[in-house]
Amino acid sequence: AQSVTQPDIHITVSEGASLELRCNYSYGATPYLFWYVQSPGQGLQLLLKYFSGDTLVQGIKGFEAEFKRSQSSFNLRKPSVHWSDAAEYFCAVGAENAGNMLTFGGGTRLMVKP
Amino acid sequence: DGGITQSPKYLFRKEGQNVTLSCEQNLNHDAMYWYRQDPGQGLRLIYYSQIVNDFQKGDIAEGYSVSREKKESFPLTVTSAQKNPTAFYLCASSTWFSGSGDTQYFGPGTRLTVL
């Protein structure tokens, strides 16, 4: 079975600084990988996804993520954080022949300092 | 506007009562899902349905029940058998083209509190 680890429970960055949120997965074959964002008390919004092909994936709101098979990682990055990016971020992994089931990481809460 | 609606946004229940959470989608998606979210634990799958009149248990189905009588609707009942029902409940839907990797889209959630 697949699993996902988000090592950082909380991260605080200054507005305008760069951001990297870590995601490590465990799965034997090529995974399907997703990043979602959740504002307090809201549902999840898809930021980006990786299925195959180019390992650098561009998403909405200026986010990107890079799939590194050798490191089993799918880290989310943004070059310059805005105060509105403060939220909780979830990495999720899906698997071939597993239906559309997703396994979610525990989430990383991002705080942005003015 | 296409999307997923969940109601109510907040729900309070006394111990021993069953409650039903509503989830409706107008995205014409075949598949629908229910997740439970607790602080620091990410999302855990309760039930999912690939098609009308069919549904499958997820990782934490005990104490919950669902129905799928219409493509648009996938209500979740939290029964009195659920020992710790206070949580945030999220509904999602997706296509089921390949059965792998179809993107799930989420509703705004229902916060259930047991008094």
JSON list of N, CA and C in Angstrom, two decimals, chain A residues 6 9 32 34 36 38-46 49 51 88 90 94-107, chain B residues 9 31 33 35 37 40-45 48 59 88 90 94-109 111:
[
{"chain": "A", "resi": 6, "resn": "GLN", "atom": "N", "xyz": [4.48, 14.11, 5.08]},
{"chain": "A", "resi": 6, "resn": "GLN", "atom": "CA", "xyz": [4.81, 15.53, 5.00]},
{"chain": "A", "resi": 6, "resn": "GLN", "atom": "C", "xyz": [5.54, 15.86, 6.29]},
{"chain": "A", "resi": 9, "resn": "ILE", "atom": "N", "xyz": [5.03, 19.93, 9.96]},
{"chain": "A", "resi": 9, "resn": "ILE", "atom": "CA", "xyz": [3.65, 20.16, 10.35]},
{"chain": "A", "resi": 9, "resn": "ILE", "atom": "C", "xyz": [3.31, 21.65, 10.19]},
{"chain": "A", "resi": 32, "resn": "TYR", "atom": "N", "xyz": [0.65, 8.44, -9.02]},
{"chain": "A", "resi": 32, "resn": "TYR", "atom": "CA", "xyz": [-0.02, 9.68, -9.39]},
{"chain": "A", "resi": 32, "resn": "TYR", "atom": "C", "xyz": [0.09, 10.60, -8.17]},
{"chain": "A", "resi": 34, "resn": "PHE", "atom": "N", "xyz": [-0.49, 14.48, -6.22]},
{"chain": "A", "resi": 34, "resn": "PHE", "atom": "CA", "xyz": [-1.34, 15.67, -6.17]},
{"chain": "A", "resi": 34, "resn": "PHE", "atom": "C", "xyz": [-0.90, 16.56, -5.03]},
{"chain": "A", "resi": 36, "resn": "TYR", "atom": "N", "xyz": [-2.92, 19.64, -2.88]},
{"chain": "A", "resi": 36, "resn": "TYR", "atom": "CA", "xyz": [-4.14, 20.38, -2.63]},
{"chain": "A", "resi": 36, "resn": "TYR", "atom": "C", "xyz": [-3.87, 21.45, -1.56]},
{"chain": "A", "resi": 38, "resn": "GLN", "atom": "N", "xyz": [-5.94, 23.96, 1.38]},
{"chain": "A", "resi": 38, "resn": "GLN", "atom": "CA", "xyz": [-7.19, 24.12, 2.14]},
{"chain": "A", "resi": 38, "resn": "GLN", "atom": "C", "xyz": [-7.11, 25.36, 3.01]},
{"chain": "A", "resi": 39, "resn": "SER", "atom": "N", "xyz": [-8.02, 26.30, 2.79]},
{"chain": "A", "resi": 39, "resn": "SER", "atom": "CA", "xyz": [-8.15, 27.46, 3.68]},
{"chain": "A", "resi": 39, "resn": "SER", "atom": "C", "xyz": [-8.98, 27.03, 4.88]},
{"chain": "A", "resi": 40, "resn": "PRO", "atom": "N", "xyz": [-8.85, 27.72, 6.01]},
{"chain": "A", "resi": 40, "resn": "PRO", "atom": "CA", "xyz": [-9.56, 27.29, 7.24]},
{"chain": "A", "resi": 40, "resn": "PRO", "atom": "C", "xyz": [-11.05, 27.13, 7.02]},
{"chain": "A", "resi": 41, "resn": "GLY", "atom": "N", "xyz": [-11.57, 25.98, 7.44]},
{"chain": "A", "resi": 41, "resn": "GLY", "atom": "CA", "xyz": [-13.00, 25.70, 7.36]},
{"chain": "A", "resi": 41, "resn": "GLY", "atom": "C", "xyz": [-13.53, 25.49, 5.96]},
{"chain": "A", "resi": 42, "resn": "GLN", "atom": "N", "xyz": [-12.64, 25.29, 5.00]},
{"chain": "A", "resi": 42, "resn": "GLN", "atom": "CA", "xyz": [-13.06, 25.13, 3.60]},
{"chain": "A", "resi": 42, "resn": "GLN", "atom": "C", "xyz": [-12.69, 23.75, 3.07]},
{"chain": "A", "resi": 43, "resn": "GLY", "atom": "N", "xyz": [-13.15, 23.47, 1.86]},
{"chain": "A", "resi": 43, "resn": "GLY", "atom": "CA", "xyz": [-12.76, 22.24, 1.19]},
{"chain": "A", "resi": 43, "resn": "GLY", "atom": "C", "xyz": [-11.36, 22.35, 0.60]},
{"chain": "A", "resi": 44, "resn": "LEU", "atom": "N", "xyz": [-10.96, 21.33, -0.12]},
{"chain": "A", "resi": 44, "resn": "LEU", "atom": "CA", "xyz": [-9.63, 21.28, -0.72]},
{"chain": "A", "resi": 44, "resn": "LEU", "atom": "C", "xyz": [-9.70, 21.75, -2.17]},
{"chain": "A", "resi": 45, "resn": "GLN", "atom": "N", "xyz": [-8.70, 22.52, -2.56]},
{"chain": "A", "resi": 45, "resn": "GLN", "atom": "CA", "xyz": [-8.59, 22.98, -3.95]},
{"chain": "A", "resi": 45, "resn": "GLN", "atom": "C", "xyz": [-7.33, 22.38, -4.56]},
{"chain": "A", "resi": 46, "resn": "LEU", "atom": "N", "xyz": [-7.46, 21.83, -5.76]},
{"chain": "A", "resi": 46, "resn": "LEU", "atom": "CA", "xyz": [-6.32, 21.24, -6.45]},
{"chain": "A", "resi": 46, "resn": "LEU", "atom": "C", "xyz": [-5.35, 22.32, -6.90]},
{"chain": "A", "resi": 49, "resn": "LYS", "atom": "N", "xyz": [-0.99, 18.46, -10.34]},
{"chain": "A", "resi": 49, "resn": "LYS", "atom": "CA", "xyz": [-0.93, 17.01, -10.29]},
{"chain": "A", "resi": 49, "resn": "LYS", "atom": "C", "xyz": [0.13, 16.50, -11.25]},
{"chain": "A", "resi": 51, "resn": "PHE", "atom": "N", "xyz": [1.13, 13.01, -13.43]},
{"chain": "A", "resi": 51, "resn": "PHE", "atom": "CA", "xyz": [0.77, 11.66, -13.85]},
{"chain": "A", "resi": 51, "resn": "PHE", "atom": "C", "xyz": [1.95, 10.99, -14.52]},
{"chain": "A", "resi": 88, "resn": "GLU", "atom": "N", "xyz": [-3.45, 25.41, 4.70]},
{"chain": "A", "resi": 88, "resn": "GLU", "atom": "CA", "xyz": [-2.88, 24.09, 4.92]},
{"chain": "A", "resi": 88, "resn": "GLU", "atom": "C", "xyz": [-2.74, 23.40, 3.57]},
{"chain": "A", "resi": 90, "resn": "PHE", "atom": "N", "xyz": [-1.84, 19.86, 1.40]},
{"chain": "A", "resi": 90, "resn": "PHE", "atom": "CA", "xyz": [-1.86, 18.40, 1.48]},
{"chain": "A", "resi": 90, "resn": "PHE", "atom": "C", "xyz": [-1.28, 17.80, 0.21]},
{"chain": "A", "resi": 94, "resn": "GLY", "atom": "N", "xyz": [-1.83, 8.54, -5.52]},
{"chain": "A", "resi": 94, "resn": "GLY", "atom": "CA", "xyz": [-2.71, 7.51, -6.04]},
{"chain": "A", "resi": 94, "resn": "GLY", "atom": "C", "xyz": [-1.86, 6.47, -6.75]},
{"chain": "A", "resi": 95, "resn": "ALA", "atom": "N", "xyz": [-2.47, 5.33, -7.03]},
{"chain": "A", "resi": 95, "resn": "ALA", "atom": "CA", "xyz": [-1.71, 4.23, -7.61]},
{"chain": "A", "resi": 95, "resn": "ALA", "atom": "C", "xyz": [-2.46, 3.62, -8.78]},
{"chain": "A", "resi": 96, "resn": "GLU", "atom": "N", "xyz": [-1.71, 3.08, -9.71]},
{"chain": "A", "resi": 96, "resn": "GLU", "atom": "CA", "xyz": [-2.33, 2.36, -10.82]},
{"chain": "A", "resi": 96, "resn": "GLU", "atom": "C", "xyz": [-3.08, 1.15, -10.28]},
{"chain": "A", "resi": 97, "resn": "ASN", "atom": "N", "xyz": [-4.19, 0.84, -10.92]},
{"chain": "A", "resi": 97, "resn": "ASN", "atom": "CA", "xyz": [-4.97, -0.34, -10.56]},
{"chain": "A", "resi": 97, "resn": "ASN", "atom": "C", "xyz": [-5.46, -0.30, -9.12]},
{"chain": "A", "resi": 98, "resn": "ALA", "atom": "N", "xyz": [-5.56, 0.88, -8.56]},
{"chain": "A", "resi": 98, "resn": "ALA", "atom": "CA", "xyz": [-6.09, 1.03, -7.20]},
{"chain": "A", "resi": 98, "resn": "ALA", "atom": "C", "xyz": [-7.34, 1.87, -7.23]},
{"chain": "A", "resi": 99, "resn": "GLY", "atom": "N", "xyz": [-8.01, 1.90, -8.34]},
{"chain": "A", "resi": 99, "resn": "GLY", "atom": "CA", "xyz": [-9.13, 2.80, -8.47]},
{"chain": "A", "resi": 99, "resn": "GLY", "atom": "C", "xyz": [-8.62, 4.23, -8.41]},
{"chain": "A", "resi": 100, "resn": "ASN", "atom": "N", "xyz": [-9.46, 5.13, -7.99]},
{"chain": "A", "resi": 100, "resn": "ASN", "atom": "CA", "xyz": [-9.04, 6.51, -7.84]},
{"chain": "A", "resi": 100, "resn": "ASN", "atom": "C", "xyz": [-8.71, 6.83, -6.39]},
{"chain": "A", "resi": 101, "resn": "MET", "atom": "N", "xyz": [-8.41, 5.82, -5.62]},
{"chain": "A", "resi": 101, "resn": "MET", "atom": "CA", "xyz": [-8.17, 6.05, -4.20]},
{"chain": "A", "resi": 101, "resn": "MET", "atom": "C", "xyz": [-6.90, 6.87, -4.00]},
{"chain": "A", "resi": 102, "resn": "LEU", "atom": "N", "xyz": [-7.00, 7.83, -3.10]},
{"chain": "A", "resi": 102, "resn": "LEU", "atom": "CA", "xyz": [-5.87, 8.66, -2.75]},
{"chain": "A", "resi": 102, "resn": "LEU", "atom": "C", "xyz": [-5.49, 8.42, -1.30]},
{"chain": "A", "resi": 103, "resn": "THR", "atom": "N", "xyz": [-4.18, 8.44, -1.06]},
{"chain": "A", "resi": 103, "resn": "THR", "atom": "CA", "xyz": [-3.67, 8.44, 0.31]},
{"chain": "A", "resi": 103, "resn": "THR", "atom": "C", "xyz": [-3.09, 9.83, 0.55]},
{"chain": "A", "resi": 104, "resn": "PHE", "atom": "N", "xyz": [-3.56, 10.47, 1.63]},
{"chain": "A", "resi": 104, "resn": "PHE", "atom": "CA", "xyz": [-3.15, 11.84, 1.93]},
{"chain": "A", "resi": 104, "resn": "PHE", "atom": "C", "xyz": [-2.08, 11.87, 3.01]},
{"chain": "A", "resi": 105, "resn": "GLY", "atom": "N", "xyz": [-1.19, 12.85, 2.89]},
{"chain": "A", "resi": 105, "resn": "GLY", "atom": "CA", "xyz": [-0.29, 13.15, 3.98]},
{"chain": "A", "resi": 105, "resn": "GLY", "atom": "C", "xyz": [-1.03, 13.91, 5.08]},
{"chain": "A", "resi": 106, "resn": "GLY", "atom": "N", "xyz": [-0.34, 14.12, 6.18]},
{"chain": "A", "resi": 106, "resn": "GLY", "atom": "CA", "xyz": [-0.96, 14.77, 7.33]},
{"chain": "A", "resi": 106, "resn": "GLY", "atom": "C", "xyz": [-1.13, 16.28, 7.19]},
{"chain": "A", "resi": 107, "resn": "GLY", "atom": "N", "xyz": [-0.54, 16.86, 6.15]},
{"chain": "A", "resi": 107, "resn": "GLY", "atom": "CA", "xyz": [-0.70, 18.28, 5.91]},
{"chain": "A", "resi": 107, "resn": "GLY", "atom": "C", "xyz": [0.43, 19.12, 6.49]},
{"chain": "B", "resi": 9, "resn": "LYS", "atom": "N", "xyz": [-23.47, 23.40, 6.76]},
{"chain": "B", "resi": 9, "resn": "LYS", "atom": "CA", "xyz": [-22.05, 23.73, 6.98]},
{"chain": "B", "resi": 9, "resn": "LYS", "atom": "C", "xyz": [-21.64, 23.32, 8.39]},
{"chain": "B", "resi": 31, "resn": "ALA", "atom": "N", "xyz": [-18.12, 9.15, -10.05]},
{"chain": "B", "resi": 31, "resn": "ALA", "atom": "CA", "xyz": [-17.64, 8.69, -8.74]},
{"chain": "B", "resi": 31, "resn": "ALA", "atom": "C", "xyz": [-17.80, 9.78, -7.68]},
{"chain": "B", "resi": 33, "resn": "TYR", "atom": "N", "xyz": [-17.10, 10.43, -3.20]},
{"chain": "B", "resi": 33, "resn": "TYR", "atom": "CA", "xyz": [-16.31, 9.96, -2.06]},
{"chain": "B", "resi": 33, "resn": "TYR", "atom": "C", "xyz": [-16.68, 10.75, -0.80]},
{"chain": "B", "resi": 35, "resn": "TYR", "atom": "N", "xyz": [-14.85, 11.69, 2.95]},
{"chain": "B", "resi": 35, "resn": "TYR", "atom": "CA", "xyz": [-13.65, 11.67, 3.78]},
{"chain": "B", "resi": 35, "resn": "TYR", "atom": "C", "xyz": [-13.97, 12.27, 5.14]},
{"chain": "B", "resi": 37, "resn": "GLN", "atom": "N", "xyz": [-11.88, 14.32, 8.22]},
{"chain": "B", "resi": 37, "resn": "GLN", "atom": "CA", "xyz": [-10.64, 15.03, 8.51]},
{"chain": "B", "resi": 37, "resn": "GLN", "atom": "C", "xyz": [-10.57, 15.36, 9.99]},
{"chain": "B", "resi": 40, "resn": "GLY", "atom": "N", "xyz": [-4.31, 17.18, 12.11]},
{"chain": "B", "resi": 40, "resn": "GLY", "atom": "CA", "xyz": [-3.02, 16.49, 12.05]},
{"chain": "B", "resi": 40, "resn": "GLY", "atom": "C", "xyz": [-3.05, 15.11, 11.44]},
{"chain": "B", "resi": 41, "resn": "GLN", "atom": "N", "xyz": [-4.21, 14.67, 10.95]},
{"chain": "B", "resi": 41, "resn": "GLN", "atom": "CA", "xyz": [-4.30, 13.31, 10.40]},
{"chain": "B", "resi": 41, "resn": "GLN", "atom": "C", "xyz": [-4.61, 13.28, 8.93]},
{"chain": "B", "resi": 42, "resn": "GLY", "atom": "N", "xyz": [-4.62, 14.40, 8.27]},
{"chain": "B", "resi": 42, "resn": "GLY", "atom": "CA", "xyz": [-4.96, 14.37, 6.85]},
{"chain": "B", "resi": 42, "resn": "GLY", "atom": "C", "xyz": [-6.39, 13.92, 6.65]},
{"chain": "B", "resi": 43, "resn": "LEU", "atom": "N", "xyz": [-6.67, 13.35, 5.51]},
{"chain": "B", "resi": 43, "resn": "LEU", "atom": "CA", "xyz": [-8.01, 12.89, 5.17]},
{"chain": "B", "resi": 43, "resn": "LEU", "atom": "C", "xyz": [-8.03, 11.37, 5.15]},
{"chain": "B", "resi": 44, "resn": "ARG", "atom": "N", "xyz": [-9.11, 10.80, 5.67]},
{"chain": "B", "resi": 44, "resn": "ARG", "atom": "CA", "xyz": [-9.27, 9.35, 5.64]},
{"chain": "B", "resi": 44, "resn": "ARG", "atom": "C", "xyz": [-10.58, 9.01, 4.95]},
{"chain": "B", "resi": 45, "resn": "LEU", "atom": "N", "xyz": [-10.53, 8.02, 4.08]},
{"chain": "B", "resi": 45, "resn": "LEU", "atom": "CA", "xyz": [-11.67, 7.66, 3.24]},
{"chain": "B", "resi": 45, "resn": "LEU", "atom": "C", "xyz": [-12.68, 6.83, 4.03]},
{"chain": "B", "resi": 48, "resn": "TYR", "atom": "N", "xyz": [-16.84, 5.20, -0.81]},
{"chain": "B", "resi": 48, "resn": "TYR", "atom": "CA", "xyz": [-16.83, 5.76, -2.14]},
{"chain": "B", "resi": 48, "resn": "TYR", "atom": "C", "xyz": [-17.80, 4.99, -3.02]},
{"chain": "B", "resi": 59, "resn": "ASP", "atom": "N", "xyz": [-11.41, 3.12, 4.37]},
{"chain": "B", "resi": 59, "resn": "ASP", "atom": "CA", "xyz": [-10.58, 2.68, 5.48]},
{"chain": "B", "resi": 59, "resn": "ASP", "atom": "C", "xyz": [-11.27, 2.75, 6.84]},
{"chain": "B", "resi": 88, "resn": "PHE", "atom": "N", "xyz": [-14.52, 17.04, 10.76]},
{"chain": "B", "resi": 88, "resn": "PHE", "atom": "CA", "xyz": [-14.87, 17.78, 9.55]},
{"chain": "B", "resi": 88, "resn": "PHE", "atom": "C", "xyz": [-15.02, 16.76, 8.44]},
{"chain": "B", "resi": 90, "resn": "LEU", "atom": "N", "xyz": [-15.70, 15.82, 4.45]},
{"chain": "B", "resi": 90, "resn": "LEU", "atom": "CA", "xyz": [-15.53, 16.34, 3.10]},
{"chain": "B", "resi": 90, "resn": "LEU", "atom": "C", "xyz": [-16.05, 15.34, 2.08]},
{"chain": "B", "resi": 94, "resn": "SER", "atom": "N", "xyz": [-15.35, 12.67, -8.83]},
{"chain": "B", "resi": 94, "resn": "SER", "atom": "CA", "xyz": [-14.38, 12.58, -9.93]},
{"chain": "B", "resi": 94, "resn": "SER", "atom": "C", "xyz": [-15.01, 11.83, -11.09]},
{"chain": "B", "resi": 95, "resn": "THR", "atom": "N", "xyz": [-14.39, 11.94, -12.23]},
{"chain": "B", "resi": 95, "resn": "THR", "atom": "CA", "xyz": [-14.71, 11.04, -13.32]},
{"chain": "B", "resi": 95, "resn": "THR", "atom": "C", "xyz": [-14.17, 9.66, -12.96]},
{"chain": "B", "resi": 96, "resn": "TRP", "atom": "N", "xyz": [-14.50, 8.70, -13.77]},
{"chain": "B", "resi": 96, "resn": "TRP", "atom": "CA", "xyz": [-13.95, 7.35, -13.59]},
{"chain": "B", "resi": 96, "resn": "TRP", "atom": "C", "xyz": [-13.62, 6.80, -14.96]},
{"chain": "B", "resi": 97, "resn": "PHE", "atom": "N", "xyz": [-12.77, 7.57, -15.68]},
{"chain": "B", "resi": 97, "resn": "PHE", "atom": "CA", "xyz": [-12.44, 7.14, -17.04]},
{"chain": "B", "resi": 97, "resn": "PHE", "atom": "C", "xyz": [-11.56, 5.91, -17.05]},
{"chain": "B", "resi": 98, "resn": "SER", "atom": "N", "xyz": [-10.48, 6.00, -16.31]},
{"chain": "B", "resi": 98, "resn": "SER", "atom": "CA", "xyz": [-9.51, 4.91, -16.35]},
{"chain": "B", "resi": 98, "resn": "SER", "atom": "C", "xyz": [-9.50, 4.10, -15.07]},
{"chain": "B", "resi": 99, "resn": "GLY", "atom": "N", "xyz": [-10.14, 4.64, -14.05]},
{"chain": "B", "resi": 99, "resn": "GLY", "atom": "CA", "xyz": [-10.10, 3.97, -12.75]},
{"chain": "B", "resi": 99, "resn": "GLY", "atom": "C", "xyz": [-8.79, 4.18, -12.03]},
{"chain": "B", "resi": 100, "resn": "SER", "atom": "N", "xyz": [-7.93, 5.07, -12.55]},
{"chain": "B", "resi": 100, "resn": "SER", "atom": "CA", "xyz": [-6.68, 5.38, -11.86]},
{"chain": "B", "resi": 100, "resn": "SER", "atom": "C", "xyz": [-6.35, 6.84, -12.08]},
{"chain": "B", "resi": 101, "resn": "GLY", "atom": "N", "xyz": [-6.14, 7.56, -10.99]},
{"chain": "B", "resi": 101, "resn": "GLY", "atom": "CA", "xyz": [-5.60, 8.89, -11.12]},
{"chain": "B", "resi": 101, "resn": "GLY", "atom": "C", "xyz": [-6.57, 9.97, -11.56]},
{"chain": "B", "resi": 102, "resn": "ASP", "atom": "N", "xyz": [-7.86, 9.67, -11.67]},
{"chain": "B", "resi": 102, "resn": "ASP", "atom": "CA", "xyz": [-8.80, 10.74, -12.00]},
{"chain": "B", "resi": 102, "resn": "ASP", "atom": "C", "xyz": [-8.83, 11.75, -10.85]},
{"chain": "B", "resi": 103, "resn": "THR", "atom": "N", "xyz": [-8.80, 13.01, -11.17]},
{"chain": "B", "resi": 103, "resn": "THR", "atom": "CA", "xyz": [-8.70, 14.06, -10.15]},
{"chain": "B", "resi": 103, "resn": "THR", "atom": "C", "xyz": [-9.98, 14.16, -9.34]},
{"chain": "B", "resi": 104, "resn": "GLN", "atom": "N", "xyz": [-9.84, 14.24, -8.03]},
{"chain": "B", "resi": 104, "resn": "GLN", "atom": "CA", "xyz": [-10.98, 14.43, -7.16]},
{"chain": "B", "resi": 104, "resn": "GLN", "atom": "C", "xyz": [-11.16, 15.91, -6.86]},
{"chain": "B", "resi": 105, "resn": "TYR", "atom": "N", "xyz": [-12.42, 16.35, -6.91]},
{"chain": "B", "resi": 105, "resn": "TYR", "atom": "CA", "xyz": [-12.79, 17.73, -6.61]},
{"chain": "B", "resi": 105, "resn": "TYR", "atom": "C", "xyz": [-13.63, 17.72, -5.34]},
{"chain": "B", "resi": 106, "resn": "PHE", "atom": "N", "xyz": [-13.36, 18.69, -4.47]},
{"chain": "B", "resi": 106, "resn": "PHE", "atom": "CA", "xyz": [-13.94, 18.64, -3.14]},
{"chain": "B", "resi": 106, "resn": "PHE", "atom": "C", "xyz": [-15.03, 19.69, -2.92]},
{"chain": "B", "resi": 107, "resn": "GLY", "atom": "N", "xyz": [-15.98, 19.34, -2.06]},
{"chain": "B", "resi": 107, "resn": "GLY", "atom": "CA", "xyz": [-16.96, 20.29, -1.58]},
{"chain": "B", "resi": 107, "resn": "GLY", "atom": "C", "xyz": [-16.41, 21.10, -0.42]},
{"chain": "B", "resi": 108, "resn": "PRO", "atom": "N", "xyz": [-17.21, 22.03, 0.13]},
{"chain": "B", "resi": 108, "resn": "PRO", "atom": "CA", "xyz": [-16.74, 22.93, 1.18]},
{"chain": "B", "resi": 108, "resn": "PRO", "atom": "C", "xyz": [-16.71, 22.31, 2.58]},
{"chain": "B", "resi": 109, "resn": "GLY", "atom": "N", "xyz": [-17.32, 21.14, 2.75]},
{"chain": "B", "resi": 109, "resn": "GLY", "atom": "CA", "xyz": [-17.24, 20.45, 4.02]},
{"chain": "B", "resi": 109, "resn": "GLY", "atom": "C", "xyz": [-18.40, 20.73, 4.96]},
{"chain": "B", "resi": 111, "resn": "ARG", "atom": "N", "xyz": [-18.95, 20.55, 9.25]},
{"chain": "B", "resi": 111, "resn": "ARG", "atom": "CA", "xyz": [-18.34, 20.30, 10.56]},
{"chain": "B", "resi": 111, "resn": "ARG", "atom": "C", "xyz": [-19.40, 19.75, 11.49]}
]
